[in-house]
Amino acid sequence: MITTMECAVDAQSLISISLMKIHNSRTQRGGIKLHKNLLVSYVLRNARQVYIKEKYAEIYRMQQYEEVMTVCNEIQELNPLDLDAEDADNEEQARAACCGEEMSLCDPACHKGAAQSAAHVRTASTLLGCSPFEDGSKAAEPSDYRSCCMEASPVSHFDQFSADNNRHCNKTTVLDLDTHVVTTVENGYLHQDCCCNPPQCGQEAQSPGKKRKVEFGCCISDMEEISDFTAARKRAKREDCSYSNPDYTDTSNISNLISIFGSGFSGLLSRQADLEQICSKQALASLGAWTRAIVAF
Amino acid sequence: MMGAGGGNSDVQWCFSQVKGAIDDDVAEADIISTVEFNHSGELLATGDKGGRVVIFQQEPESKDQPQCRGEYNVYSTFQSHEPEFDYLKSLEIEEKINKIRWLPQKNAAQFLLSTNDKTIKLWKISERDKRPEGYNLKEEDGRYRDPNTVTTLRVPVFRPMDLMVEASPRRVFANAHTYHINSISVNSDCETYLSADDLRINLWHLEITDRSFNIVDIKPANMEELTEVITAAEFHPNQCNTFVYSSSKGTIRLCDMRASALCDKHAKMFEEPEDPNNRSFFSEIISSISDVKFSHSGRYMMTRDYLSVKIWDLNMETRPVETYQVHEYLRSKLCSLYENDCIFDKFECCWNGNDSVVMTGSYNNFFRMFDRGYRQDVTLEASRENSKPRSVLKPRKVSTGGKRKKDEISVDSLDFNKKILHTAWHPLDNIIAVATTNNLYIFQEKLN
């Protein structure tokens, strides 16, 4: 359990500070420092876990309140005999609430009651890139609840250390510094697509991910083979064109941070004019997402 | 609290010298990035962010002042590394000297290895105090004589000249590291050395520059699965087959090169379980090890993480045998230190000659010594105010509670821009070199 300390430790501000650090590291002299950015991503992960927990608690409180108000209103209109079992449960809960039973909104014990109203959460939800919490509080919460309306897609990508985080909405691009192999990993589906196409969401959730490898020429282990690299970049451009589908360009272009650290952001920005457009778009899209994330927080 | 000293409670430290510019406006190129004594302690090398190496030599002890050990004066200065540009990756390669390591002396010349982020260089530092005179075909100023004017022949002879110290690059070990080099370590066999970057460790032969052998590779197949990096590595001082490397997760792995060619599987792993009560947003950062050093005996090793120094017995992997808190009062300030990037500072640590005392730096130009035998520690300060010749250093104290006693300094008054990251201890005597941002302080034991 992460304990907050001193006065102004706020998960949201830590997330924005961390994102700024990562952003600034791209322009630092000497290239991106892998060690420092790895540590920053740990802070980001920790802050994100706390933030999601707090956010869920808040949403749950709001939903419970709304639900109670709705049921209270319905009670006045409906014939009690028309209710089905599920609503009856909620009605009982709402009646209990209406009758003045204290709603401790912040009580973790509420989460047990959440199991009953989990159905409401599920139906109102969209799949989100949040993993089950990895600290000790996992036991207290249902493992598959979702939360909606979270601007968390950029943040979710920083949880690359979670092996069981297989409900991502991301597509990440990795450039290996040594072999110059570009790997695009598609995990799950896209955040925005989830809202529109629930069947697609369900379908994609089954397959944890598929990898597509774009080989840069033959195995380049030596950085000095420039001609191969040049040929390979042209091939990468052709591959990238097939993914210019607008569904992919936005959140899909949010590159995994570690992959950026590994490759050096400026390495992604090719000098060649033909690649520049795509890479710039990629860069801008990723920056835009971070800016949104920073603003949102 | 012990008296200002190390080794035993009678040792007192006094100011000896300070090198570097006086003004507060620090040029970035002058920031000292590494400090290292050679094996005899006669030479002291510093590297800076501008890629320069400055070597100081200790003057022989004079008979007039037996209570004072010799002073260190500039012996040689040279530009070791220049800024470079990697055109393939559009990356600038900093010229900052990350580490200097001396080779044991074999002949009249001195050799050291210096490294920046990508390239290691072997430098030969040699003295020239004679020069040949009496050439037949050349004038004294170097102009060639007309052979027709030569009527007699003579044998050139060596004549004394003013001492000249020359530094020449003898080997350049390049293109072997994709990531940033953080450590180099010379093997006790005096023939090989290792270099470590974030993900790999390479073994070199000092004579061979066009190839190196990769002995550790922790790069995951998928970089998304990266969870830790290598932060430091060192060869065992006596066993030429043994080396250790530390990680950002707070673990140390000891490897035996006899076991296999690739030492990905460690022989021993040293790790202390994390205290769950201390868990915070920054737990991973403060557990990252910034330096690892074997004791001279080879029995122990010391690690430095953000808040503490730990001594490990090589025979026990489960926990350190000793833990010293360097500046525990910073634990409640981690958020601010994260914001201003100080939490990423990489402090080094060092042993004294007989492994009885360890030293490391802190903020506000404080440095700390921990006497292992007497279980005492002291905080001293490197500052211009205490820089009268042979003035004894007064112990400093940081007040952590509410009430601040006289002469104590409160945590909020500490200057986090004044940090001592690099310190070195003379291998034989009680002489220490402490680097502030751009000054090098030399302190000596007070001799009566």
CSV table of C-alpha atoms in Angstrom, one decimal, chain A residues 39-167:
chain,number,residue,atom,x,y,z
A,39,LEU,CA,12.8,5.2,-12.7
A,40,VAL,CA,10.3,8.0,-13.8
A,41,SER,CA,8.1,5.3,-15.3
A,42,TYR,CA,8.0,3.5,-12.0
A,43,VAL,CA,6.8,6.7,-10.3
A,44,LEU,CA,4.3,7.1,-13.0
A,45,ARG,CA,3.1,3.6,-12.5
A,46,ASN,CA,2.8,4.0,-8.8
A,47,ALA,CA,1.0,7.3,-9.1
A,48,ARG,CA,-1.3,5.9,-11.7
A,49,GLN,CA,-2.3,3.0,-9.5
A,50,VAL,CA,-3.2,5.4,-6.7
A,51,TYR,CA,-5.0,7.7,-9.1
A,52,ILE,CA,-7.1,4.9,-10.6
A,53,LYS,CA,-8.0,3.6,-7.2
A,54,GLU,CA,-9.0,7.1,-6.1
A,55,LYS,CA,-10.9,7.7,-9.3
A,56,TYR,CA,-12.7,4.4,-9.1
A,57,ALA,CA,-13.7,5.2,-5.6
A,58,GLU,CA,-15.0,8.5,-6.6
A,59,ILE,CA,-16.9,7.1,-9.6
A,60,TYR,CA,-18.3,4.4,-7.4
A,61,ARG,CA,-19.5,6.9,-4.9
A,62,MET,CA,-21.1,9.0,-7.6
A,63,GLN,CA,-22.7,6.0,-9.2
A,64,GLN,CA,-24.1,4.8,-5.9
A,65,TYR,CA,-25.5,8.2,-5.3
A,66,GLU,CA,-27.1,8.5,-8.7
A,67,GLU,CA,-28.4,5.0,-8.5
A,68,VAL,CA,-29.9,5.7,-5.1
A,69,MET,CA,-31.5,8.8,-6.4
A,70,THR,CA,-32.8,7.0,-9.5
A,71,VAL,CA,-34.3,4.2,-7.5
A,72,CYS,CA,-35.8,6.5,-5.0
A,73,ASN,CA,-37.5,8.3,-7.9
A,74,GLU,CA,-38.6,5.1,-9.5
A,75,ILE,CA,-40.0,3.8,-6.3
A,76,GLN,CA,-42.5,6.6,-6.3
A,77,GLU,CA,-43.7,5.7,-9.7
A,78,LEU,CA,-43.4,1.9,-10.1
A,79,ASN,CA,-45.6,-0.9,-9.0
A,80,PRO,CA,-43.4,-3.0,-6.7
A,81,LEU,CA,-44.6,-6.2,-8.3
A,82,ASP,CA,-43.1,-5.3,-11.7
A,83,LEU,CA,-39.5,-5.3,-10.4
A,84,ASP,CA,-37.2,-8.2,-11.2
A,85,ALA,CA,-34.9,-9.7,-8.8
A,86,GLU,CA,-31.9,-7.6,-9.7
A,87,ASP,CA,-33.8,-4.4,-9.3
A,88,ALA,CA,-35.3,-5.7,-6.1
A,89,ASP,CA,-31.8,-6.0,-4.7
A,90,ASN,CA,-31.1,-2.4,-5.7
A,91,GLU,CA,-34.4,-1.3,-4.4
A,92,GLU,CA,-33.7,-2.8,-1.1
A,93,GLN,CA,-30.3,-1.1,-1.0
A,94,ALA,CA,-31.9,2.2,-2.1
A,95,ARG,CA,-34.7,1.9,0.4
A,96,ALA,CA,-32.1,1.3,3.1
A,97,ALA,CA,-30.3,4.4,1.9
A,98,CYS,CA,-33.4,6.4,1.6
A,99,CYS,CA,-34.4,5.4,5.0
A,100,GLY,CA,-31.5,7.2,6.3
A,101,GLU,CA,-28.9,4.5,6.6
A,102,GLU,CA,-25.6,6.2,6.5
A,103,MET,CA,-23.9,5.9,3.2
A,104,SER,CA,-20.2,5.8,3.9
A,105,LEU,CA,-19.1,6.7,0.5
A,106,CYS,CA,-15.5,6.3,1.4
A,107,ASP,CA,-15.8,3.0,3.1
A,108,PRO,CA,-13.9,0.2,1.4
A,109,ALA,CA,-16.6,-2.2,2.7
A,110,CYS,CA,-18.9,-0.6,0.2
A,111,HIS,CA,-17.0,-2.5,-2.4
A,112,LYS,CA,-18.6,-5.6,-1.2
A,113,GLY,CA,-21.9,-4.0,-1.9
A,114,ALA,CA,-20.4,-3.1,-5.2
A,115,ALA,CA,-20.5,-6.7,-6.3
A,116,GLN,CA,-24.2,-6.4,-6.3
A,117,SER,CA,-24.3,-3.3,-8.3
A,118,ALA,CA,-21.4,-4.4,-10.4
A,119,ALA,CA,-23.8,-5.0,-13.1
A,120,HIS,CA,-24.4,-1.3,-13.4
A,121,VAL,CA,-20.8,-0.6,-13.6
A,122,ARG,CA,-20.3,-3.1,-16.3
A,123,THR,CA,-23.2,-2.0,-18.5
A,124,ALA,CA,-22.1,1.6,-18.2
A,125,SER,CA,-18.5,0.8,-18.9
A,126,THR,CA,-16.0,0.8,-21.6
A,127,LEU,CA,-12.9,-1.2,-21.5
A,128,LEU,CA,-10.1,0.7,-20.2
A,129,GLY,CA,-6.4,0.1,-20.0
A,130,CYS,CA,-6.3,-0.4,-16.3
A,131,SER,CA,-4.8,-3.4,-14.8
A,132,PRO,CA,-5.8,-5.0,-11.6
A,133,PHE,CA,-4.0,-3.3,-8.9
A,134,GLU,CA,-0.7,-4.8,-8.1
A,135,ASP,CA,-0.3,-3.9,-4.6
A,136,GLY,CA,-1.9,-5.5,-1.6
A,137,SER,CA,-5.3,-3.9,-2.0
A,138,LYS,CA,-6.1,-6.3,-4.8
A,139,ALA,CA,-8.0,-8.6,-2.5
A,140,ALA,CA,-10.5,-5.9,-1.6
A,141,GLU,CA,-11.8,-5.2,-5.0
A,142,PRO,CA,-13.5,-7.3,-7.7
A,143,SER,CA,-10.9,-8.0,-10.3
A,144,ASP,CA,-12.9,-7.2,-13.3
A,145,TYR,CA,-14.6,-4.0,-12.7
A,146,ARG,CA,-14.3,-1.3,-15.3
A,147,SER,CA,-14.4,2.3,-15.2
A,148,CYS,CA,-15.6,4.6,-17.9
A,149,CYS,CA,-14.8,8.1,-19.0
A,150,MET,CA,-11.2,8.0,-18.0
A,151,GLU,CA,-8.6,9.9,-19.9
A,152,ALA,CA,-6.2,7.2,-19.1
A,153,SER,CA,-5.0,5.9,-22.4
A,154,PRO,CA,-1.7,7.7,-22.3
A,155,VAL,CA,-1.2,6.8,-18.7
A,156,SER,CA,-2.1,3.2,-19.2
A,157,HIS,CA,0.8,2.7,-21.5
A,158,PHE,CA,3.3,3.4,-18.8
A,159,ASP,CA,2.3,0.2,-17.0
A,160,GLN,CA,4.5,-1.8,-19.2
A,161,PHE,CA,5.8,-3.8,-16.3
A,162,SER,CA,2.6,-5.6,-15.6
A,163,ALA,CA,2.6,-8.9,-17.2
A,164,ASP,CA,-1.1,-9.5,-16.7
A,165,ASN,CA,-2.0,-6.1,-18.1
A,166,ASN,CA,-3.6,-7.6,-21.2
A,167,ARG,CA,-6.6,-5.3,-21.6
